[in-house]
């Protein structure tokens, strides 16, 4: 095997494998180092893909159990076969990780197995599982080592009783009591899965609202809907300790405002307080590659680290920890290395929460715009008045469009409702083209579709919504 490359990418998650493919497409001799057995990174192995599989399957189960009868579909004896459900999830993961292997072969990318570390400006040393070290040379190195679950100093994750999202994707029985520390999107997606499958779920969040950074209208509506679904919330509360007692956990918390203390006993505790960059094994300190106060690799506008031929992308740098953001950066870096003008538009990165209903947001929130003193107008449309949502008995939520008061340019769109995770693509394209709310309002949307709610919200910006 050749040991000299134009580009060596460290990490085969969505940032790394996409960067490797684009680099190869651009004619560069490319290798990708991955320490995990399978390709695809966090996203395919223990993130986006397995969580979406369980969200989908648990929703089928929930609907079959709770909704079918009232819709005239009489199903009796509906039973959960958790191990089969997990098998299905594992099959989806395997198929997709194999898919990346196929793409590597198709694009003639060298897949190097082991832990990569940067041992000089043009050198990556890879340690195989056996301990054997191999040295590879590269003109350019791209760090895409991703992130892993963060914890608190007082909480020890054992992936059995006290788990990270990885453990919560593979429970072998339904926990009776599940406590989730953290009301971010991972905690709420996992909470939805296990609630639908039968757990009593309690989410503890330090702030007084869920999904920090999200438009408050959406966050409030989302909380109301999740509470209606039976998920318990302890907001404005600090977890002071989590102790394992036999095969259970005892969670102590204190309310930030009242200082009232509470103790909850749980079968499983999921720690979902965020993720931290994977930087420990890269030899960054010796290489003088700078990191910031949150352990993220510092880069300039061209994704260059403090060493000009060493780049960094994805969860290991600043910005939203999202697979599609990492992918865009992977493409941009490959193009920059090839001498092209790769760039990422950080103003137009959608964020989706795949609960039921879904949440999808893009651009600025109302709160951000107020802070920035930007004058805006708002158009809102409820799914209750959307014919397709009504037909499908999915009427919760709304679309909120925020447009510049003077120019009418769309500044942000925030949606909660059925299928909004797919619908946000329309807005992303509109925003990339600098569209106004008028542009969307005058675009013909098929009837009956959920997307008509977007058109109606755009009409509502100038108070001329037809169906509400
Ligand atoms: C439960 C869960 C659900 C999620 N759901 C979504 C979602 O629905 N949508 C979304 O956009 N995002 C989601 N995410 C986030 C998403 O998975 C990450 O943002 C994305 O995977 C980041 O891509 P990356 O390429 O930067 O890193 P990663 O996917 O973390 O990949 C990095 C890879 O590098 C490898 N690696 C690390 N260090 C080394 C080394 N020294 N040598 C060799 N290999 C190394 C790791 O093994 C890993 O495979 C989810 C995450 C979790 C945990």
CSV table of N, CA and C in Angstrom, one decimal, residues 196-273:
chain,number,residue,atom,x,y,z
A,196,UNK,N,-42.7,6.3,24.3
A,196,UNK,CA,-43.6,5.6,23.4
A,196,UNK,C,-43.5,4.1,23.6
A,197,UNK,N,-42.3,3.6,24.0
A,197,UNK,CA,-42.2,2.1,24.3
A,197,UNK,C,-42.6,1.7,25.7
A,198,UNK,N,-43.0,2.7,26.5
A,198,UNK,CA,-43.5,2.3,27.8
A,198,UNK,C,-42.9,2.9,29.0
A,199,UNK,N,-41.7,3.6,28.9
A,199,UNK,CA,-41.1,4.1,30.1
A,199,UNK,C,-41.8,5.3,30.7
A,200,UNK,N,-41.6,5.5,32.0
A,200,UNK,CA,-42.0,6.8,32.6
A,200,UNK,C,-40.7,7.7,32.5
A,201,UNK,N,-40.8,8.8,31.8
A,201,UNK,CA,-39.6,9.5,31.5
A,201,UNK,C,-39.7,10.9,32.2
A,202,UNK,N,-38.5,11.2,32.9
A,202,UNK,CA,-38.4,12.5,33.5
A,202,UNK,C,-37.2,13.2,32.9
A,203,UNK,N,-37.4,14.4,32.4
A,203,UNK,CA,-36.2,15.2,31.9
A,203,UNK,C,-35.9,16.3,32.9
A,204,UNK,N,-34.6,16.3,33.3
A,204,UNK,CA,-34.1,17.4,34.2
A,204,UNK,C,-33.3,18.4,33.4
A,205,UNK,N,-33.7,19.6,33.4
A,205,UNK,CA,-32.9,20.7,32.6
A,205,UNK,C,-32.5,21.8,33.5
A,206,UNK,N,-31.3,22.2,33.4
A,206,UNK,CA,-30.7,23.3,34.2
A,206,UNK,C,-31.4,24.6,33.9
A,207,UNK,N,-31.7,24.9,32.7
A,207,UNK,CA,-32.3,26.2,32.3
A,207,UNK,C,-33.8,26.1,32.6
A,208,UNK,N,-34.5,27.3,32.4
A,208,UNK,CA,-36.0,27.3,32.7
A,208,UNK,C,-36.8,27.0,31.4
A,209,UNK,N,-36.0,26.5,30.3
A,209,UNK,CA,-36.7,26.2,29.1
A,209,UNK,C,-35.9,25.0,28.4
A,210,UNK,N,-36.6,24.3,27.5
A,210,UNK,CA,-35.9,23.3,26.8
A,210,UNK,C,-35.3,23.8,25.5
A,211,UNK,N,-34.4,23.0,24.9
A,211,UNK,CA,-33.7,23.4,23.6
A,211,UNK,C,-33.1,24.8,23.7
A,212,UNK,N,-32.0,25.0,24.4
A,212,UNK,CA,-31.4,26.3,24.5
A,212,UNK,C,-31.1,26.8,23.1
A,213,UNK,N,-31.3,28.1,22.9
A,213,UNK,CA,-31.0,28.8,21.7
A,213,UNK,C,-32.1,28.7,20.6
A,214,UNK,N,-33.1,27.9,20.9
A,214,UNK,CA,-34.2,27.9,20.0
A,214,UNK,C,-35.2,29.0,20.2
A,215,UNK,N,-35.9,29.4,19.1
A,215,UNK,CA,-36.9,30.5,19.2
A,215,UNK,C,-37.9,30.1,20.3
A,216,UNK,N,-38.2,31.1,21.2
A,216,UNK,CA,-38.9,30.8,22.4
A,216,UNK,C,-40.4,30.3,22.1
A,217,UNK,N,-41.0,30.9,21.1
A,217,UNK,CA,-42.3,30.4,20.7
A,217,UNK,C,-42.4,28.9,20.5
A,218,UNK,N,-41.4,28.4,19.8
A,218,UNK,CA,-41.3,27.0,19.4
A,218,UNK,C,-41.0,26.2,20.7
A,219,UNK,N,-40.0,26.7,21.4
A,219,UNK,CA,-39.6,26.0,22.7
A,219,UNK,C,-40.8,25.8,23.6
A,220,UNK,N,-41.6,26.9,23.7
A,220,UNK,CA,-42.8,26.8,24.7
A,220,UNK,C,-43.8,25.8,24.2
A,221,UNK,N,-44.1,25.9,22.8
A,221,UNK,CA,-45.1,25.0,22.2
A,221,UNK,C,-44.6,23.5,22.3
A,222,UNK,N,-43.3,23.3,22.1
A,222,UNK,CA,-42.7,22.0,22.1
A,222,UNK,C,-42.9,21.4,23.5
A,223,UNK,N,-42.6,22.2,24.5
A,223,UNK,CA,-42.7,21.7,25.9
A,223,UNK,C,-44.1,21.3,26.2
A,224,UNK,N,-45.1,22.2,25.8
A,224,UNK,CA,-46.5,21.9,26.1
A,224,UNK,C,-46.9,20.5,25.4
A,225,UNK,N,-46.4,20.3,24.2
A,225,UNK,CA,-46.8,19.1,23.5
A,225,UNK,C,-46.2,17.9,24.2
A,226,UNK,N,-44.9,18.0,24.5
A,226,UNK,CA,-44.2,16.8,25.1
A,226,UNK,C,-44.8,16.5,26.5
A,227,UNK,N,-45.2,17.6,27.2
A,227,UNK,CA,-45.9,17.3,28.5
A,227,UNK,C,-47.2,16.6,28.3
A,228,UNK,N,-47.9,17.0,27.3
A,228,UNK,CA,-49.2,16.3,26.9
A,228,UNK,C,-49.0,14.9,26.6
A,229,UNK,N,-47.8,14.6,26.0
A,229,UNK,CA,-47.5,13.2,25.7
A,229,UNK,C,-47.1,12.4,26.9
A,230,UNK,N,-47.0,13.1,28.0
A,230,UNK,CA,-46.7,12.4,29.3
A,230,UNK,C,-45.3,12.4,29.8
A,231,UNK,N,-44.4,13.2,29.1
A,231,UNK,CA,-43.0,13.3,29.6
A,231,UNK,C,-43.0,14.3,30.7
A,232,UNK,N,-42.3,13.9,31.8
A,232,UNK,CA,-42.3,14.8,33.0
A,232,UNK,C,-41.0,15.7,32.9
A,233,UNK,N,-41.2,17.0,33.3
A,233,UNK,CA,-40.0,17.9,33.2
A,233,UNK,C,-39.7,18.5,34.5
A,234,UNK,N,-38.5,18.6,34.9
A,234,UNK,CA,-38.0,19.3,36.0
A,234,UNK,C,-37.1,20.4,35.5
A,235,UNK,N,-37.6,21.6,35.2
A,235,UNK,CA,-36.8,22.7,34.6
A,235,UNK,C,-36.2,23.5,35.7
A,236,UNK,N,-35.2,24.3,35.3
A,236,UNK,CA,-34.6,25.2,36.3
A,236,UNK,C,-34.0,24.4,37.5
A,237,UNK,N,-33.5,23.2,37.2
A,237,UNK,CA,-33.1,22.3,38.2
A,237,UNK,C,-31.6,21.8,38.0
A,238,UNK,N,-30.9,21.7,39.0
A,238,UNK,CA,-29.5,21.3,38.9
A,238,UNK,C,-29.4,19.9,39.5
A,239,UNK,N,-28.8,19.0,38.7
A,239,UNK,CA,-28.5,17.6,39.3
A,239,UNK,C,-27.3,17.7,40.2
A,240,UNK,N,-27.4,17.3,41.4
A,240,UNK,CA,-26.3,17.4,42.3
A,240,UNK,C,-25.5,16.1,42.5
A,241,UNK,N,-26.2,15.0,42.3
A,241,UNK,CA,-25.5,13.7,42.3
A,241,UNK,C,-26.3,12.6,41.6
A,242,UNK,N,-25.6,11.7,41.1
A,242,UNK,CA,-26.2,10.5,40.6
A,242,UNK,C,-25.4,9.3,41.1
A,243,UNK,N,-26.1,8.5,41.9
A,243,UNK,CA,-25.4,7.3,42.5
A,243,UNK,C,-26.0,6.0,42.1
A,244,UNK,N,-25.2,5.1,41.8
A,244,UNK,CA,-25.7,3.7,41.5
A,244,UNK,C,-25.9,2.9,42.8
A,245,UNK,N,-27.1,2.4,43.0
A,245,UNK,CA,-27.3,1.6,44.1
A,245,UNK,C,-27.9,0.2,43.6
A,246,UNK,N,-27.1,-0.8,43.7
A,246,UNK,CA,-27.3,-2.1,43.0
A,246,UNK,C,-27.5,-1.8,41.5
A,247,UNK,N,-28.6,-2.3,41.0
A,247,UNK,CA,-28.8,-2.1,39.5
A,247,UNK,C,-29.8,-0.9,39.3
A,248,UNK,N,-29.8,0.1,40.2
A,248,UNK,CA,-30.6,1.3,40.0
A,248,UNK,C,-29.8,2.5,40.2
A,249,UNK,N,-30.4,3.7,39.9
A,249,UNK,CA,-29.7,4.9,40.2
A,249,UNK,C,-30.5,5.8,41.0
A,250,UNK,N,-29.9,6.6,41.8
A,250,UNK,CA,-30.6,7.6,42.7
A,250,UNK,C,-30.1,9.0,42.2
A,251,UNK,N,-31.0,9.8,41.7
A,251,UNK,CA,-30.7,11.1,41.2
A,251,UNK,C,-31.1,12.2,42.2
A,252,UNK,N,-30.2,13.0,42.6
A,252,UNK,CA,-30.5,14.2,43.5
A,252,UNK,C,-30.5,15.4,42.7
A,253,UNK,N,-31.5,16.3,42.9
A,253,UNK,CA,-31.6,17.5,42.2
A,253,UNK,C,-32.1,18.7,43.1
A,254,UNK,N,-31.7,19.9,42.7
A,254,UNK,CA,-32.1,21.0,43.5
A,254,UNK,C,-32.7,22.1,42.5
A,255,UNK,N,-33.8,22.6,42.9
A,255,UNK,CA,-34.4,23.7,42.1
A,255,UNK,C,-33.6,25.0,42.2
A,256,UNK,N,-33.2,25.5,41.1
A,256,UNK,CA,-32.4,26.7,41.1
A,256,UNK,C,-33.1,27.9,41.8
A,257,UNK,N,-34.4,28.0,41.7
A,257,UNK,CA,-35.1,29.2,42.2
A,257,UNK,C,-35.4,29.0,43.7
A,258,UNK,N,-36.1,27.9,44.0
A,258,UNK,CA,-36.6,27.6,45.3
A,258,UNK,C,-35.6,26.9,46.3
A,259,UNK,N,-34.5,26.4,45.7
A,259,UNK,CA,-33.5,25.6,46.4
A,259,UNK,C,-34.1,24.3,47.0
A,260,UNK,N,-35.3,24.0,46.6
A,260,UNK,CA,-36.0,22.8,47.0
A,260,UNK,C,-35.2,21.6,46.5
A,261,UNK,N,-35.0,20.6,47.3
A,261,UNK,CA,-34.3,19.4,46.9
A,261,UNK,C,-35.3,18.3,46.6
A,262,UNK,N,-34.9,17.4,45.6
A,262,UNK,CA,-35.7,16.3,45.3
A,262,UNK,C,-34.8,15.1,45.0
A,263,UNK,N,-35.4,13.9,45.2
A,263,UNK,CA,-34.6,12.7,44.9
A,263,UNK,C,-35.5,11.8,44.0
A,264,UNK,N,-34.9,11.3,42.9
A,264,UNK,CA,-35.7,10.4,42.0
A,264,UNK,C,-34.9,9.1,41.8
A,265,UNK,N,-35.7,8.0,41.9
A,265,UNK,CA,-35.1,6.7,41.7
A,265,UNK,C,-35.3,6.3,40.3
A,266,UNK,N,-34.3,5.8,39.6
A,266,UNK,CA,-34.5,5.4,38.2
A,266,UNK,C,-33.9,4.1,37.9
A,267,UNK,N,-34.4,3.4,36.9
A,267,UNK,CA,-33.8,2.2,36.4
A,267,UNK,C,-32.6,2.5,35.5
A,268,UNK,N,-32.8,3.6,34.7
A,268,UNK,CA,-31.7,4.1,33.9
A,268,UNK,C,-31.6,5.6,33.9
A,269,UNK,N,-30.4,6.1,33.8
A,269,UNK,CA,-30.2,7.5,33.7
A,269,UNK,C,-29.4,7.8,32.5
A,270,UNK,N,-30.0,8.7,31.6
A,270,UNK,CA,-29.3,9.1,30.4
A,270,UNK,C,-28.7,10.5,30.6
A,271,UNK,N,-27.4,10.6,30.4
A,271,UNK,CA,-26.7,11.8,30.6
A,271,UNK,C,-26.6,12.4,29.2
A,272,UNK,N,-27.4,13.5,28.9
A,272,UNK,CA,-27.4,14.1,27.6
A,272,UNK,C,-27.2,15.6,27.7
A,273,UNK,N,-26.0,16.0,28.3
A,273,UNK,CA,-25.8,17.4,28.6
A,273,UNK,C,-24.9,18.1,27.5
